């Protein structure tokens, strides 16, 4: 089995979002709608975090597709810089 690093990074982005915002990105979404919401990434990927570098890092982790999606190497470099 191959590891899908983009999913791992997305999951890490969700964890960062919850820690920084104090709630899950889909707070208030009924349980039966969760699969749709999670599959469609239907939440604000621009969390209002005061630290812009931390906001960009979280945004990058939450991008699941496209050019703005971080690679694992980029995420590691940014996280290392943040710490």
PDB file of C-alpha atoms in Angstrom:
ATOM      1  CA  UNK A   1       0.000   0.000   0.000  1.00  0.00           C
ATOM      2  CA  UNK A   2       1.218   3.448  -0.911  1.00  0.00           C
ATOM      3  CA  UNK A   3       0.832   6.251   1.586  1.00  0.00           C
ATOM      4  CA  UNK A   4      -1.138   9.196   0.280  1.00  0.00           C
ATOM      5  CA  UNK A   5       0.916  12.020   1.741  1.00  0.00           C
ATOM      6  CA  UNK A   6      -1.556  14.655   0.593  1.00  0.00           C
ATOM      7  CA  UNK A   7      -4.231  13.095   2.817  1.00  0.00           C
ATOM      8  CA  UNK A   8      -1.831  12.944   5.745  1.00  0.00           C
ATOM      9  CA  UNK A   9      -0.921  16.588   5.275  1.00  0.00           C
ATOM     10  CA  UNK A  10      -4.607  17.532   4.961  1.00  0.00           C
ATOM     11  CA  UNK A  11      -5.319  15.681   8.221  1.00  0.00           C
ATOM     12  CA  UNK A  12      -2.452  17.528   9.882  1.00  0.00           C
ATOM     13  CA  UNK A  13      -3.896  20.788   8.568  1.00  0.00           C
ATOM     14  CA  UNK A  14      -7.216  19.903  10.198  1.00  0.00           C
ATOM     15  CA  UNK A  15      -5.443  19.281  13.483  1.00  0.00           C
ATOM     16  CA  UNK A  16      -3.637  22.633  13.226  1.00  0.00           C
ATOM     17  CA  UNK A  17      -6.924  24.359  12.408  1.00  0.00           C
ATOM     18  CA  UNK A  18      -8.644  22.838  15.431  1.00  0.00           C
ATOM     19  CA  UNK A  19      -5.788  23.705  17.796  1.00  0.00           C
ATOM     20  CA  UNK A  20      -5.521  27.289  16.531  1.00  0.00           C
ATOM     21  CA  UNK A  21      -9.224  28.027  16.172  1.00  0.00           C
ATOM     22  CA  UNK A  22     -10.576  25.980  19.093  1.00  0.00           C
ATOM     23  CA  UNK A  23     -13.116  24.216  16.887  1.00  0.00           C
ATOM     24  CA  UNK A  24     -13.306  21.927  13.890  1.00  0.00           C
ATOM     25  CA  UNK A  25     -13.694  23.698  10.539  1.00  0.00           C
ATOM     26  CA  UNK A  26     -17.132  22.210   9.990  1.00  0.00           C
ATOM     27  CA  UNK A  27     -18.610  23.106  13.373  1.00  0.00           C
ATOM     28  CA  UNK A  28     -22.388  23.070  13.204  1.00  0.00           C
ATOM     29  CA  UNK A  29     -22.614  20.735  10.201  1.00  0.00           C
ATOM     30  CA  UNK A  30     -25.116  17.918  10.841  1.00  0.00           C
ATOM     31  CA  UNK A  31     -23.484  14.484  11.233  1.00  0.00           C
ATOM     32  CA  UNK A  32     -25.232  13.048   8.163  1.00  0.00           C
ATOM     33  CA  UNK A  33     -23.652  15.753   5.983  1.00  0.00           C
ATOM     34  CA  UNK A  34     -20.089  15.105   7.238  1.00  0.00           C
ATOM     35  CA  UNK A  35     -18.961  12.838   4.367  1.00  0.00           C
ATOM     36  CA  UNK A  36     -20.013  15.469   1.823  1.00  0.00           C
ATOM     37  CA  UNK A  37     -18.365  18.267   3.733  1.00  0.00           C
ATOM     38  CA  UNK A  38     -15.101  16.391   4.233  1.00  0.00           C
ATOM     39  CA  UNK A  39     -14.954  15.160   0.638  1.00  0.00           C
ATOM     40  CA  UNK A  40     -15.681  18.589  -0.796  1.00  0.00           C
ATOM     41  CA  UNK A  41     -13.393  20.416   1.668  1.00  0.00           C
ATOM     42  CA  UNK A  42     -16.392  22.646   2.302  1.00  0.00           C
ATOM     43  CA  UNK A  43     -14.964  24.989   4.917  1.00  0.00           C
ATOM     44  CA  UNK A  44     -12.941  28.149   5.192  1.00  0.00           C
ATOM     45  CA  UNK A  45      -9.339  27.341   4.289  1.00  0.00           C
ATOM     46  CA  UNK A  46      -8.370  30.870   5.280  1.00  0.00           C
ATOM     47  CA  UNK A  47      -8.605  30.697   9.061  1.00  0.00           C
ATOM     48  CA  UNK A  48      -8.293  34.102  10.713  1.00  0.00           C
ATOM     49  CA  UNK A  49      -5.029  33.420  12.536  1.00  0.00           C
ATOM     50  CA  UNK A  50      -3.053  36.456  13.688  1.00  0.00           C
ATOM     51  CA  UNK A  51       0.353  34.993  12.797  1.00  0.00           C
ATOM     52  CA  UNK A  52       0.465  35.173   8.985  1.00  0.00           C
ATOM     53  CA  UNK A  53       3.204  32.540   8.628  1.00  0.00           C
ATOM     54  CA  UNK A  54       1.145  30.118  10.720  1.00  0.00           C
ATOM     55  CA  UNK A  55      -1.965  31.001   8.711  1.00  0.00           C
ATOM     56  CA  UNK A  56      -0.153  30.287   5.422  1.00  0.00           C
ATOM     57  CA  UNK A  57       1.159  27.003   6.801  1.00  0.00           C
ATOM     58  CA  UNK A  58      -2.331  25.893   7.875  1.00  0.00           C
ATOM     59  CA  UNK A  59      -3.799  27.016   4.540  1.00  0.00           C
ATOM     60  CA  UNK A  60      -1.124  25.109   2.655  1.00  0.00           C
ATOM     61  CA  UNK A  61      -1.841  21.928   4.594  1.00  0.00           C
ATOM     62  CA  UNK A  62      -5.577  22.270   3.954  1.00  0.00           C
ATOM     63  CA  UNK A  63      -5.145  22.617   0.190  1.00  0.00           C
ATOM     64  CA  UNK A  64      -5.856  19.128  -1.082  1.00  0.00           C
ATOM     65  CA  UNK A  65      -5.283  19.683  -4.765  1.00  0.00           C
ATOM     66  CA  UNK A  66      -3.669  22.152  -7.119  1.00  0.00           C
ATOM     67  CA  UNK A  67      -0.612  24.328  -7.147  1.00  0.00           C
ATOM     68  CA  UNK A  68      -1.147  25.784  -3.688  1.00  0.00           C
ATOM     69  CA  UNK A  69      -0.973  22.335  -2.059  1.00  0.00           C
ATOM     70  CA  UNK A  70       2.190  21.939   0.005  1.00  0.00           C
ATOM     71  CA  UNK A  71       4.518  19.033  -0.520  1.00  0.00           C
ATOM     72  CA  UNK A  72       5.654  17.166   2.576  1.00  0.00           C
ATOM     73  CA  UNK A  73       9.108  18.688   2.152  1.00  0.00           C
ATOM     74  CA  UNK A  74       7.679  22.228   1.965  1.00  0.00           C
ATOM     75  CA  UNK A  75       5.476  21.607   5.001  1.00  0.00           C
ATOM     76  CA  UNK A  76       8.452  20.289   6.965  1.00  0.00           C
ATOM     77  CA  UNK A  77      10.601  23.298   6.033  1.00  0.00           C
ATOM     78  CA  UNK A  78       7.835  25.749   7.000  1.00  0.00           C
ATOM     79  CA  UNK A  79       7.076  23.962  10.253  1.00  0.00           C
ATOM     80  CA  UNK A  80      10.771  23.855  11.136  1.00  0.00           C
ATOM     81  CA  UNK A  81      10.957  27.619  10.486  1.00  0.00           C
ATOM     82  CA  UNK A  82       7.868  28.275  12.598  1.00  0.00           C
ATOM     83  CA  UNK A  83       9.223  26.364  15.553  1.00  0.00           C
TER      84      UNK A  83
END
